mmCIF file of C-alpha atoms in Angstrom:
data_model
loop_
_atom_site.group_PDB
_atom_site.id
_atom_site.type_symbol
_atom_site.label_atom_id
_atom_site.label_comp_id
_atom_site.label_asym_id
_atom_site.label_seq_id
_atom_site.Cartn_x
_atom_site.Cartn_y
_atom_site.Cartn_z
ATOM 1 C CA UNK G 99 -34.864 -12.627 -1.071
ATOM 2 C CA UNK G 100 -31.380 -14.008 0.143
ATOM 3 C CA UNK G 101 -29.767 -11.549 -2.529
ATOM 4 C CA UNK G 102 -31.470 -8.469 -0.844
ATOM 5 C CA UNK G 103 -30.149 -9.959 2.665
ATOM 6 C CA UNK G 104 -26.440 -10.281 1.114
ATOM 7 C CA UNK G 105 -26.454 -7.316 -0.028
ATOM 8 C CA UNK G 106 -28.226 -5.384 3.642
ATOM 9 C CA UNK G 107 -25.412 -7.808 5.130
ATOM 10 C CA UNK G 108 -22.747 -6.316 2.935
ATOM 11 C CA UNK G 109 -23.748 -2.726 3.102
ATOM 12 C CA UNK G 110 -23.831 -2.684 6.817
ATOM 13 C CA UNK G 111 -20.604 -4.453 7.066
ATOM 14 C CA UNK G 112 -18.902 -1.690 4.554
ATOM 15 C CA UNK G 113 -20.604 1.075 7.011
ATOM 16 C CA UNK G 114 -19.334 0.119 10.052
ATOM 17 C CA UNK G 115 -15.843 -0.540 8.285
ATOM 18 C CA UNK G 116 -16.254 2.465 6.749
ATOM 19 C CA UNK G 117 -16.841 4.415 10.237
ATOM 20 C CA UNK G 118 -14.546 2.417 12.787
ATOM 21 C CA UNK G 119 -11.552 3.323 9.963
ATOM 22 C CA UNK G 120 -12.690 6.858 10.431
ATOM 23 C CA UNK G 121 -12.527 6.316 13.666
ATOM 24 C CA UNK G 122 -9.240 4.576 14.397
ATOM 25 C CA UNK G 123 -8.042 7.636 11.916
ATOM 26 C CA UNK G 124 -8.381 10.253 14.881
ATOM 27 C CA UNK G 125 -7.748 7.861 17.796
ATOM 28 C CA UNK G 126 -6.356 4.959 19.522
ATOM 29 C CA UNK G 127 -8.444 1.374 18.967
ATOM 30 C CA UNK G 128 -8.665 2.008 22.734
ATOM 31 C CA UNK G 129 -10.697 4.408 22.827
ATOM 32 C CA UNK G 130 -13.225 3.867 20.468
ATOM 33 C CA UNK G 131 -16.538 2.966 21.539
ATOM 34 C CA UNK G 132 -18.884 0.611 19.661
ATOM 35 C CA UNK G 133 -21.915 3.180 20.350
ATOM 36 C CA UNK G 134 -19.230 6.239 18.049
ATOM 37 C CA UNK G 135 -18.980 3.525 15.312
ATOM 38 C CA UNK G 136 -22.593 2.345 15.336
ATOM 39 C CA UNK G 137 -23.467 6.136 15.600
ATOM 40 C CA UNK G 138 -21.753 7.317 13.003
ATOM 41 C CA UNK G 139 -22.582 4.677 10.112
ATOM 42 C CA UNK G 140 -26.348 5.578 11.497
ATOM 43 C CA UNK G 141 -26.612 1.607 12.455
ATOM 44 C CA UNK G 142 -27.943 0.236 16.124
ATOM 45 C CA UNK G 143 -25.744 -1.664 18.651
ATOM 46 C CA UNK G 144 -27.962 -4.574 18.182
ATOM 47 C CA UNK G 145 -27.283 -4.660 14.447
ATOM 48 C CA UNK G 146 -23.545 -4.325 15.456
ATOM 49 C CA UNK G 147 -23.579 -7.298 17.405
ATOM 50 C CA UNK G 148 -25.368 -9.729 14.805
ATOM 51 C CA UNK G 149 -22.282 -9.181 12.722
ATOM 52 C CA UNK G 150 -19.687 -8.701 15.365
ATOM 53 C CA UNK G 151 -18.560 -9.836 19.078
ATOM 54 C CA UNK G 152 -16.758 -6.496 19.505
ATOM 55 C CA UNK G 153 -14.350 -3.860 17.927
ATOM 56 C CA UNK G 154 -11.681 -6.200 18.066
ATOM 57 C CA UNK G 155 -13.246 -8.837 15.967
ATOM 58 C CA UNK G 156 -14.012 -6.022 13.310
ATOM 59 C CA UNK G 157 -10.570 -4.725 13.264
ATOM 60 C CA UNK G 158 -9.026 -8.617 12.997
ATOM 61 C CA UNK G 159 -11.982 -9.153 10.010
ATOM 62 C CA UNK G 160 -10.400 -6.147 8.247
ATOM 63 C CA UNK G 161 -6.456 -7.360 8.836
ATOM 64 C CA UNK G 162 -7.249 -10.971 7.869
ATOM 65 C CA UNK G 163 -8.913 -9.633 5.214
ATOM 66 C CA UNK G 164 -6.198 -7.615 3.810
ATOM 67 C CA UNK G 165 -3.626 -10.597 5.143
ATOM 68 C CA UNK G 166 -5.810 -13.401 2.873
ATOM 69 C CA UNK G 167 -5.090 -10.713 -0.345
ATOM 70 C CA UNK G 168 -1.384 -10.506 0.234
ATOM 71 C CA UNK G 169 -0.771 -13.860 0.752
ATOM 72 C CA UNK G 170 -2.637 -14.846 -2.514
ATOM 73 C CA UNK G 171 -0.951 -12.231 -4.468
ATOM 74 C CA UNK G 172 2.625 -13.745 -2.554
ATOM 75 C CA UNK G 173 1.972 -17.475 -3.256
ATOM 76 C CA UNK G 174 1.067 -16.628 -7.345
ATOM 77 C CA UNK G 175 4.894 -15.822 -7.882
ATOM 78 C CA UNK G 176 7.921 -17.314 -8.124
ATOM 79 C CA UNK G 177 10.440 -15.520 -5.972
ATOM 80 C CA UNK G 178 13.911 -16.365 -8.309
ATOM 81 C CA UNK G 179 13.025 -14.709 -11.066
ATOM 82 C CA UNK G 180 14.021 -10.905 -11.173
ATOM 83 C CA UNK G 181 11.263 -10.154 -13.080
ATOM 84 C CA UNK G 182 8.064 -12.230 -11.129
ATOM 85 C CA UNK G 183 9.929 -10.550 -8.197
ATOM 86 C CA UNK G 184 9.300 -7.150 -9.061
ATOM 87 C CA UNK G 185 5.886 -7.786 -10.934
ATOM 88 C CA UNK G 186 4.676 -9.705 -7.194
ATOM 89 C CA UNK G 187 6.017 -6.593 -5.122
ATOM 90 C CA UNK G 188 4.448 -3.953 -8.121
ATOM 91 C CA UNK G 189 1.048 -5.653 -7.330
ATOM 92 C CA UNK G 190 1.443 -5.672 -3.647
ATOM 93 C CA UNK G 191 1.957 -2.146 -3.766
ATOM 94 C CA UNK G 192 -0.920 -1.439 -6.426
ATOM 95 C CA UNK G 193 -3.574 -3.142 -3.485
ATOM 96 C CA UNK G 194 -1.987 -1.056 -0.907
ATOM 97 C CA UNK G 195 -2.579 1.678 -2.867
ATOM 98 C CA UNK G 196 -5.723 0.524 -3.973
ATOM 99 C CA UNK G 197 -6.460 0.695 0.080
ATOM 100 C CA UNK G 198 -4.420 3.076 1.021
ATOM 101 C CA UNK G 199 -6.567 5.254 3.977
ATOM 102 C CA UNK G 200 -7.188 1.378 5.402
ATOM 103 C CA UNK G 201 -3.938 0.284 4.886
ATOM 104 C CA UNK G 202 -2.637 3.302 6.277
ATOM 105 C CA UNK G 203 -4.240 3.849 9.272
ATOM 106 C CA UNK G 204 -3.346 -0.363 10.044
ATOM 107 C CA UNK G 205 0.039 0.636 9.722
ATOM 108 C CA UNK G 206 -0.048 3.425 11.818
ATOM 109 C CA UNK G 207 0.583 4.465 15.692
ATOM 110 C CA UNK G 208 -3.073 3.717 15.723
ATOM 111 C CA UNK G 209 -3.174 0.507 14.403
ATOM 112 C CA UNK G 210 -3.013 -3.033 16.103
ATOM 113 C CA UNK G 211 0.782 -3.296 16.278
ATOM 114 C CA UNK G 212 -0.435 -7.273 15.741
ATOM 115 C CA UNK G 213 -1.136 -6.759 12.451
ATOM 116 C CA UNK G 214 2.571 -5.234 11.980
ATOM 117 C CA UNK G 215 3.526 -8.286 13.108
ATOM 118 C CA UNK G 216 1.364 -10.651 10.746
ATOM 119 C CA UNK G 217 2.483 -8.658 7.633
ATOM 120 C CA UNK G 218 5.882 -8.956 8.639
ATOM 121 C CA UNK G 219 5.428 -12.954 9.221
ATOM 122 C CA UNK G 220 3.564 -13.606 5.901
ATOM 123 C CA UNK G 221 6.738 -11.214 4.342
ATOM 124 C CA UNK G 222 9.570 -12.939 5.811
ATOM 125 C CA UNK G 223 7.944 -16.515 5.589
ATOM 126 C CA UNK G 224 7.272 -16.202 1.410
ATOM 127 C CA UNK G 225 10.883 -14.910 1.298
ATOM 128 C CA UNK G 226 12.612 -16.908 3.346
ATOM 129 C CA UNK G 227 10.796 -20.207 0.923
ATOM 130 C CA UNK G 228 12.284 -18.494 -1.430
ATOM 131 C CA UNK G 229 15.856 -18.233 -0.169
ATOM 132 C CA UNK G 230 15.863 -21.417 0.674
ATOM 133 C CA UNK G 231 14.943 -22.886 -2.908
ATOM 134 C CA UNK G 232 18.242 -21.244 -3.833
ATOM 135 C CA UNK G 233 20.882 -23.991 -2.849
ATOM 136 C CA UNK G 234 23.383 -21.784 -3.036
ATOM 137 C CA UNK G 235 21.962 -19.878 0.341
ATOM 138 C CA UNK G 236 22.955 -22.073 4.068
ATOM 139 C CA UNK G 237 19.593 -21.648 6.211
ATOM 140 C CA UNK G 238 20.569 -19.907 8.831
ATOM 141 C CA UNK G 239 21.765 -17.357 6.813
ATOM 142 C CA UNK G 240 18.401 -17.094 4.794
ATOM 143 C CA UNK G 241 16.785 -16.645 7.740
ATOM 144 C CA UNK G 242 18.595 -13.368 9.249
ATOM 145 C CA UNK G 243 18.466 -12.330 5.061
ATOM 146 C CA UNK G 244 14.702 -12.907 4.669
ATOM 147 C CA UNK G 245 14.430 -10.733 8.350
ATOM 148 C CA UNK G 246 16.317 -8.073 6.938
ATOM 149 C CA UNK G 247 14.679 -7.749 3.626
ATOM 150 C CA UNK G 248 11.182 -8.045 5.066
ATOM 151 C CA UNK G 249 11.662 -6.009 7.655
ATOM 152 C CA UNK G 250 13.301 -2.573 5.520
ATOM 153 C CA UNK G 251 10.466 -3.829 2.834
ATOM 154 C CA UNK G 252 7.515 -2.652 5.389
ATOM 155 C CA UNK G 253 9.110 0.578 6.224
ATOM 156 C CA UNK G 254 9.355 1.569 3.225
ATOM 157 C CA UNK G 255 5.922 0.961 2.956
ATOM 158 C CA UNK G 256 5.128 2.639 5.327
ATOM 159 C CA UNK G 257 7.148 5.632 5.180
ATOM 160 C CA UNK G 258 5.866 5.242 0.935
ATOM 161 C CA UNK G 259 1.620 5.358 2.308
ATOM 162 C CA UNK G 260 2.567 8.213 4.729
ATOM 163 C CA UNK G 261 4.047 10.251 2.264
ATOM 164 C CA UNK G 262 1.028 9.986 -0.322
ATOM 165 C CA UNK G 263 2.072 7.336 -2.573
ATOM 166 C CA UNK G 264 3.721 9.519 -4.697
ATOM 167 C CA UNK G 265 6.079 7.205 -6.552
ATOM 168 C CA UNK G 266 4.356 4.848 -8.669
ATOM 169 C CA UNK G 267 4.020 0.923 -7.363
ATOM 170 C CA UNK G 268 6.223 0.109 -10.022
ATOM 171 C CA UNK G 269 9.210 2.550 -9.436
ATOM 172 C CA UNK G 270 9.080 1.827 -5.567
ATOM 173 C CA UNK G 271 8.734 -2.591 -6.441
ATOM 174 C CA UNK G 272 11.943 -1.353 -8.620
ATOM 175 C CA UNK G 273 13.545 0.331 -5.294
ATOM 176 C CA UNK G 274 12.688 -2.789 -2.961
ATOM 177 C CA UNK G 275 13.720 -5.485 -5.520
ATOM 178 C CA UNK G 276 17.143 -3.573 -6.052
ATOM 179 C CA UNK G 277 17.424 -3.457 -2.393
ATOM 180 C CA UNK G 278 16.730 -6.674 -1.624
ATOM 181 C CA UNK G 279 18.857 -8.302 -4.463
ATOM 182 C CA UNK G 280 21.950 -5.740 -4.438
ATOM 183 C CA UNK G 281 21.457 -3.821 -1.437
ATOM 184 C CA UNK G 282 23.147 -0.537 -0.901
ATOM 185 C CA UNK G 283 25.868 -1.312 -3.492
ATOM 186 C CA UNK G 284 23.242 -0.775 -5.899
ATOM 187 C CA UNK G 285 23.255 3.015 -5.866
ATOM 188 C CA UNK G 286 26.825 3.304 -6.197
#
């Protein structure tokens, strides 16, 4: 019996995902109404509220969501190594594409400019640990570095999900690694 539940649980939860996303696609978080979403993923208010306080708490259970993934796929790497580097951005950029239309629209005009934010904390925090375990880098310096590189990272993102995803994760982790390590001198 608790199986059938999960799964009623689950499927509702992926509906009303499934519709606020649509939603948030067309228009501003602001002006979505609870009664659209429940509406369009045929599901009551009432049903609505036993899973959620309000379309705020959805959108956060989405972001976190998507936040928990990249910081598990951040923490399995080790950040020195040219080759972990690009292999931990490649995946990164195989989930976002994985989840593009979600990711997307979260990194769009429409999205919670909080969530910007988050991504760009979790970024800068796992590279910034990593600067630092270089002795050769002072701190201070790692930190305006790790800024940078995070920073150039998530618009090429999001210029890169805009655009289709038409490079491959791996030739775009190539791009942002070179960046990162060599910057512009790189390409000359």
């Amino acid at each position: 019996m608790s199986l059938k539940l999960d799964r009623r649980k689950k499927y509702t939860r992926n509906v009303l995902k499934e519709s606020f996303m649509k939603r948030m696609k067309e228009k501003p978080l602001s002006t979505i109404t609870i009664t659209e979403v429940c509406e369009a993923a045929d599901i009551n208010r009432s049903t609505f509220y036993s899973h959620y306080k309000d379309l705020y708490d959805l959108l956060y259970q989405i972001e976190d969501g998507i936040i928990e993934d990249m910081n598990q796929t951040l923490s399995a790497y080790n950040y020195t190594k040219d080759d972990e580097a690009i292999q931990m951005t490649e995946k990164l950029l195989q989930y976002l594409a994985e989840n593009r239309e979600s990711c997307q629209i979260l990194f769009s005009e429409h999205g919670d400019p909080n969530f910007q934010k988050k991504v760009m904390v979790l970024a800068h925090t796992h590279l910034l640990n990593s600067l630092m375990a270089d002795s050769n880098n002072i701190p201070f310096y790692s930190e305006y570095v790790s800024l940078y590189i995070a920073n150039g990272s998530i618009h090429i993102v999001q210029h890169w999900l805009k655009n289709g995803v038409k490079e491959s994760p791996k030739e775009m982790a190539e791009l942002i690694t070179k960046l990162a390590n060599k910057g512009l001198s790189a390409f000359q």
